[in-house]
C-alpha atoms as a PDB file:
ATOM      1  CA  UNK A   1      20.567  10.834  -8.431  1.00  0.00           C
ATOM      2  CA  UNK A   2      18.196   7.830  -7.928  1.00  0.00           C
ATOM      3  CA  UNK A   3      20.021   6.357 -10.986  1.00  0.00           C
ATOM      4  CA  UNK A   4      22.866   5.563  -8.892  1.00  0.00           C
ATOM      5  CA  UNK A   5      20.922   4.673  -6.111  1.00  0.00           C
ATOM      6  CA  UNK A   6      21.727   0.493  -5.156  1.00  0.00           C
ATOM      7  CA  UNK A   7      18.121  -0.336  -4.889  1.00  0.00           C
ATOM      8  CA  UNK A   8      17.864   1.217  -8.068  1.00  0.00           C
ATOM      9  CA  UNK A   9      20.410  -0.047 -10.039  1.00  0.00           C
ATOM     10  CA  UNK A  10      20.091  -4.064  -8.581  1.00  0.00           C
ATOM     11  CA  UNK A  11      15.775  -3.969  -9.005  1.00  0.00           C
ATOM     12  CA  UNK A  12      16.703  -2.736 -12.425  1.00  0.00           C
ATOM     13  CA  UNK A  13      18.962  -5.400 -12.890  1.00  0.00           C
ATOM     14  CA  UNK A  14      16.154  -7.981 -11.499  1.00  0.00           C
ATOM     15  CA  UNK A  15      13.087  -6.967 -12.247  1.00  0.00           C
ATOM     16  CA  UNK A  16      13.431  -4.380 -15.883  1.00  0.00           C
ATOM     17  CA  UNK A  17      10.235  -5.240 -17.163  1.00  0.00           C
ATOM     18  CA  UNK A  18       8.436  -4.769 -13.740  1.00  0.00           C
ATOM     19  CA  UNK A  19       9.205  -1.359 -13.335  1.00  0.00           C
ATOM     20  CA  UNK A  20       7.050   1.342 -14.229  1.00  0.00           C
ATOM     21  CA  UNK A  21       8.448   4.192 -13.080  1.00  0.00           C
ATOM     22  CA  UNK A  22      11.091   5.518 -10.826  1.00  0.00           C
ATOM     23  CA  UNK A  23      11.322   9.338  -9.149  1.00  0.00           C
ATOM     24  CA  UNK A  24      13.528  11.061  -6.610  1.00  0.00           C
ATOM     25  CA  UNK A  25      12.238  13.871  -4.786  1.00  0.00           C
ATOM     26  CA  UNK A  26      14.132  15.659  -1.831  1.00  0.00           C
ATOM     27  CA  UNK A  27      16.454  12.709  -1.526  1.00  0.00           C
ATOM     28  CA  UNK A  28      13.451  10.066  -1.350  1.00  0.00           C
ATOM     29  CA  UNK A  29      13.273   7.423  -3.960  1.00  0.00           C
ATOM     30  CA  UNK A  30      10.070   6.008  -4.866  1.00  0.00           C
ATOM     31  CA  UNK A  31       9.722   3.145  -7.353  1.00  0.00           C
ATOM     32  CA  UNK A  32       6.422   2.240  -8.701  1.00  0.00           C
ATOM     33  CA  UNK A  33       5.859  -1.642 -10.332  1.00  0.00           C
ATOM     34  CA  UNK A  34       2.962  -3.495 -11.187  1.00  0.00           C
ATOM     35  CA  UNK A  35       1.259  -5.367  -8.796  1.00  0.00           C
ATOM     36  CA  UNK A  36       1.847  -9.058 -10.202  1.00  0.00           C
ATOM     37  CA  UNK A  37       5.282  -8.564  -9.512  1.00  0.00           C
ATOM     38  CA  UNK A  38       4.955  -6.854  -6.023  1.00  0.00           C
ATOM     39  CA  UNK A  39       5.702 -10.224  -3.864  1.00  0.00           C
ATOM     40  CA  UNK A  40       9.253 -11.096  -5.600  1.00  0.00           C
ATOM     41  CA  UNK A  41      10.092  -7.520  -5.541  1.00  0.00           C
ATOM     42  CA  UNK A  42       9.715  -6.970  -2.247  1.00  0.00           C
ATOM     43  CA  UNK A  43      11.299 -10.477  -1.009  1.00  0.00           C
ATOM     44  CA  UNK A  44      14.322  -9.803  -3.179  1.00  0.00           C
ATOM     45  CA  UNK A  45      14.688  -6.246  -0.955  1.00  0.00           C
ATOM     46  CA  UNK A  46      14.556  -7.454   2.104  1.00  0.00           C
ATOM     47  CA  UNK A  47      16.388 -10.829   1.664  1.00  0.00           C
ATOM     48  CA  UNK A  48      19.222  -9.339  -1.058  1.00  0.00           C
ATOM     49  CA  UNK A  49      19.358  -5.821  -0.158  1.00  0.00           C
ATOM     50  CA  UNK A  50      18.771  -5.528   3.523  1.00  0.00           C
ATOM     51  CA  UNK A  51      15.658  -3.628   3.457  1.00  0.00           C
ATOM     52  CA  UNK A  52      14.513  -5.755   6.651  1.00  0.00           C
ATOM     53  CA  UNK A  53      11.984  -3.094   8.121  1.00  0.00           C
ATOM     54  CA  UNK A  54       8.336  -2.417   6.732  1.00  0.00           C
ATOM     55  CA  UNK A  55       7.932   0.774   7.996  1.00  0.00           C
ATOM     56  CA  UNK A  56       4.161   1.191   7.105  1.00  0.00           C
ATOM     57  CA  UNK A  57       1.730   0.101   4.152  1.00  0.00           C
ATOM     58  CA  UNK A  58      -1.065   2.206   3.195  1.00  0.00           C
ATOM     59  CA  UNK A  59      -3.380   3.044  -0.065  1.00  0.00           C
ATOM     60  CA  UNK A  60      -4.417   5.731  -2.047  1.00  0.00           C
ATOM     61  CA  UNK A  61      -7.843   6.444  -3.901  1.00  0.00           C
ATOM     62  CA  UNK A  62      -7.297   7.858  -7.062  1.00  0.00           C
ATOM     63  CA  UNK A  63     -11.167   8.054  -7.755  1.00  0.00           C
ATOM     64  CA  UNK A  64     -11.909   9.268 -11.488  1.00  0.00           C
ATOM     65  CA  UNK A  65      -8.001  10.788 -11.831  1.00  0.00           C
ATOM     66  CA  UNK A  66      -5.972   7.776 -12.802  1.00  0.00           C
ATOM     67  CA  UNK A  67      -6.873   5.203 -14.519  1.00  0.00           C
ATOM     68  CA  UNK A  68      -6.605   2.696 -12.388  1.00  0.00           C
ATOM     69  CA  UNK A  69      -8.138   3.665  -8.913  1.00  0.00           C
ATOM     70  CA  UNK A  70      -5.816   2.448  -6.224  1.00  0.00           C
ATOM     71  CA  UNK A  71      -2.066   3.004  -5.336  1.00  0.00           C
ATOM     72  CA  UNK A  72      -0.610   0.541  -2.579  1.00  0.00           C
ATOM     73  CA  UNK A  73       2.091   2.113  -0.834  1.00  0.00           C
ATOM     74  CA  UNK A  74       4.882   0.262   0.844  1.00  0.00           C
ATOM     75  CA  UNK A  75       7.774   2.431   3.180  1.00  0.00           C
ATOM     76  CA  UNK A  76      10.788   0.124   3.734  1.00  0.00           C
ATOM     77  CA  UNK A  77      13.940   0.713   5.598  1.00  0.00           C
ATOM     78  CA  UNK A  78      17.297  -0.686   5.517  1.00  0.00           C
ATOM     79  CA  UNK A  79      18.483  -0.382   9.237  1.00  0.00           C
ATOM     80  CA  UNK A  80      22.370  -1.403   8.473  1.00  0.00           C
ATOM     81  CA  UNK A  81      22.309   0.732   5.453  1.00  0.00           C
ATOM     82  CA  UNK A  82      20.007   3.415   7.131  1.00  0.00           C
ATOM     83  CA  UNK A  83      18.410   3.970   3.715  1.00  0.00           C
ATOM     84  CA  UNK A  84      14.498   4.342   2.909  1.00  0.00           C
ATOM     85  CA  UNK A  85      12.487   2.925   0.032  1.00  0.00           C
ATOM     86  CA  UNK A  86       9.270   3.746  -1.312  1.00  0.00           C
ATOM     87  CA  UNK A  87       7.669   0.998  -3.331  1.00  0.00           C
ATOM     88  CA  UNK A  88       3.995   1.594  -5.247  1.00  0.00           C
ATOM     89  CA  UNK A  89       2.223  -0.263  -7.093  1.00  0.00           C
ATOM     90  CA  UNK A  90      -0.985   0.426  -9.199  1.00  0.00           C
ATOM     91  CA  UNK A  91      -4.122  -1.450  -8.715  1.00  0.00           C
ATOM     92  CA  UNK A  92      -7.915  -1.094 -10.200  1.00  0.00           C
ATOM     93  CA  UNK A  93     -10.750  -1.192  -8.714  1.00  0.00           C
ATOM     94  CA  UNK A  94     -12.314  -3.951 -10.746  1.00  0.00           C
ATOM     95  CA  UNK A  95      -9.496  -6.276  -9.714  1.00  0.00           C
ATOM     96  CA  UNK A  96      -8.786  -4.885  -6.532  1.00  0.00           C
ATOM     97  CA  UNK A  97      -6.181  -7.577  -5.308  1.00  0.00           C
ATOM     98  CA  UNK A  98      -2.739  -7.535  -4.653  1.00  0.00           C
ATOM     99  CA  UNK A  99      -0.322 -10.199  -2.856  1.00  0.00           C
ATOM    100  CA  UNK A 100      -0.206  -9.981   0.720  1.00  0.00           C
ATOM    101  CA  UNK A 101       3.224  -8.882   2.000  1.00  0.00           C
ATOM    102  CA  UNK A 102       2.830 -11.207   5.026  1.00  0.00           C
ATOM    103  CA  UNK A 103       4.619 -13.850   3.708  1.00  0.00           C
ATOM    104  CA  UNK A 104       7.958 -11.322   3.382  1.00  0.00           C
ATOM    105  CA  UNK A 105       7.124  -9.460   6.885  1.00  0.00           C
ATOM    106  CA  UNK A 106       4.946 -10.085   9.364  1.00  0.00           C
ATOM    107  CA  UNK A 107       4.411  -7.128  10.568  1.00  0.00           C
ATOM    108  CA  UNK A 108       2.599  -6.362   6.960  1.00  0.00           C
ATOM    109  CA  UNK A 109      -0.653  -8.081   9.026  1.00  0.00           C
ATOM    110  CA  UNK A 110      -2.340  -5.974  10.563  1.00  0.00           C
ATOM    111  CA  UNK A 111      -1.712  -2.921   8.235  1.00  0.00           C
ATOM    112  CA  UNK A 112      -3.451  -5.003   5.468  1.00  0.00           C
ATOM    113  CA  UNK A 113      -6.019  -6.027   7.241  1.00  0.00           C
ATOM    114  CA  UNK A 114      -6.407  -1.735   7.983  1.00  0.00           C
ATOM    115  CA  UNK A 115      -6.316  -1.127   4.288  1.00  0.00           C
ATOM    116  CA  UNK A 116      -9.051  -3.862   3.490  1.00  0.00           C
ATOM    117  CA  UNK A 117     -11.581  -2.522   5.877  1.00  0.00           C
ATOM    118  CA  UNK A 118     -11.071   0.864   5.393  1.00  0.00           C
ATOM    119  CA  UNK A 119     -10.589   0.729   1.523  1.00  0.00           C
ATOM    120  CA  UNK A 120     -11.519  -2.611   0.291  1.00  0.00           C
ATOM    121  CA  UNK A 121      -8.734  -4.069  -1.150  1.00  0.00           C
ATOM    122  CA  UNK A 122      -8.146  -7.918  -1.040  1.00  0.00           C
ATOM    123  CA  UNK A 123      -4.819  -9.260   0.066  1.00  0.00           C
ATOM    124  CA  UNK A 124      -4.480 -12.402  -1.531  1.00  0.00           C
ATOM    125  CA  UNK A 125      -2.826 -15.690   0.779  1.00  0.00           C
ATOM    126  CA  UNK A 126      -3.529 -12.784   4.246  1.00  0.00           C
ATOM    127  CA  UNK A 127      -3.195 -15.400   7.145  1.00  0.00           C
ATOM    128  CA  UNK A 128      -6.286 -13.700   8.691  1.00  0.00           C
ATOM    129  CA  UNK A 129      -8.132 -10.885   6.214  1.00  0.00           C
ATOM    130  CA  UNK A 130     -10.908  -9.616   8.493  1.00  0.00           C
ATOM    131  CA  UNK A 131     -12.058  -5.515   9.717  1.00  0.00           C
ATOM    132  CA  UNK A 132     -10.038  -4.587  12.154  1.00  0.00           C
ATOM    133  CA  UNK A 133     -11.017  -1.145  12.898  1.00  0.00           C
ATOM    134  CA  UNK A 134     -15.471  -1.074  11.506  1.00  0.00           C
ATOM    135  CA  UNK A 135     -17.908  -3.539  13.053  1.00  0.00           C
ATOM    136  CA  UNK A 136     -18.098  -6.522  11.217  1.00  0.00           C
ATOM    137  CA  UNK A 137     -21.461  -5.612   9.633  1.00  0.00           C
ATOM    138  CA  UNK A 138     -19.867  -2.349   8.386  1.00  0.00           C
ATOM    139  CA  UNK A 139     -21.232  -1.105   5.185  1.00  0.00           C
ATOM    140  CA  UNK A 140     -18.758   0.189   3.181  1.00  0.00           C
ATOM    141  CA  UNK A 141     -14.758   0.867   3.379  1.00  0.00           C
ATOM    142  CA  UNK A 142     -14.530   4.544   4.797  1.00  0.00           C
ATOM    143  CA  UNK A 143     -11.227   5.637   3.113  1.00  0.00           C
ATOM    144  CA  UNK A 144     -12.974   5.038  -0.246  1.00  0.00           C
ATOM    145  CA  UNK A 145     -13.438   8.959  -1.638  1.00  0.00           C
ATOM    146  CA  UNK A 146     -16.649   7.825  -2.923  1.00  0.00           C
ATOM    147  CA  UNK A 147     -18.201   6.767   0.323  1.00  0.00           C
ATOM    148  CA  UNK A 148     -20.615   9.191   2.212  1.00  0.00           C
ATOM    149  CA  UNK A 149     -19.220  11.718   4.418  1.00  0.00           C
ATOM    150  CA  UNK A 150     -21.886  11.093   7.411  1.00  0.00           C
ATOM    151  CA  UNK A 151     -21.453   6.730   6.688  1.00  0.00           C
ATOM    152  CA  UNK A 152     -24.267   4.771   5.151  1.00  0.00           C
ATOM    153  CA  UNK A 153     -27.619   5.517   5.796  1.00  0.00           C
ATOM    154  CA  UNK A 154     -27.110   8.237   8.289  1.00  0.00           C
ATOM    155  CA  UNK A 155     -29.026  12.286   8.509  1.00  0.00           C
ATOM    156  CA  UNK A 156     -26.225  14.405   7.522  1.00  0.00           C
ATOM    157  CA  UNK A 157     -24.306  16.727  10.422  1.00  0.00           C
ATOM    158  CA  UNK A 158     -26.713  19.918  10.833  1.00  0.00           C
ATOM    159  CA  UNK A 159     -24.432  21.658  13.462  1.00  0.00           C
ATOM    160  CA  UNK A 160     -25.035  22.193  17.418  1.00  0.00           C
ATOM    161  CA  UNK A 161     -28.346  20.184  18.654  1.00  0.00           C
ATOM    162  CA  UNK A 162     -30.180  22.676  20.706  1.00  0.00           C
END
């Protein structure tokens, strides 16, 4: 069924050696590419195939099950098509940066700057990459599953203070 899908058929036309893998489950599509390629892919959707909403961007911590550590997640929507997109793309810790997708939608700002402070990952050309959510003397990126439950440096949670 996703074979047949436009967005399917057209980034396969564009961008074959970008894509790593494609699924369909319950009537979602979700295409995963590598990162380098993330910036043209996701201009070509909005600007070619009408996919003119970012709906949300998040990450994923794969910590010691994938290979590389990070998934960025990108949720696009066409609104005169009134289709849905899901767009991944792999990224490892050591290198942990990806193109910012500010320059295709402004809205991509401050959900970037959320992943970077609460995971760590660097958006490369971000207009303004700063915390937006921790102090900026934070220790840390919170979302990371290697990062201490109770924050750094803090007496673990022993229940109800008497």
């Amino acid at each position: 069924m996703a074979e047949n899908n436009r967005a399917v058929v057209k980034l396969k036309e564009k961008f074959a050696s970008s894509i790593i893998d494609i699924v369909e489950f319950r009537g979602e599509v979700t295409i995963t590419v590598k990162k380098n390629d993330i910036l043209p892919i996701l201009a070509f959707l909005k600007q070619t195939l009408q996919f003119n909403l970012l709906t949300d961007v998040t990450a994923v911590d794969y910590l010691g099950k994938k290979e590389e550590r990070f998934m960025m997640v990108y949720q696009l929507f066409s609104v005169g098509n009134k289709d849905r997109l899901r767009i991944k793309a792999p990224l490892a810790e050591v290198d942990g940066h990806i193109q910012s997708a500010t320059q295709v939608w402004s809205t991509a700002n401050w959900l970037e700057r959320e992943i970077f402070d609460l995971f760590g990952i660097v958006f490369d050309s971000h207009p303004d990459l700063r915390r937006i959510l921790m102090t900026p003397d934070w220790v840390g990126h919170p979302l990371r599953k290697d990062y201490p439950l109770q924050g750094p440096d803090r007496e673990p949670y022993k229940g109800r203070l008497s």
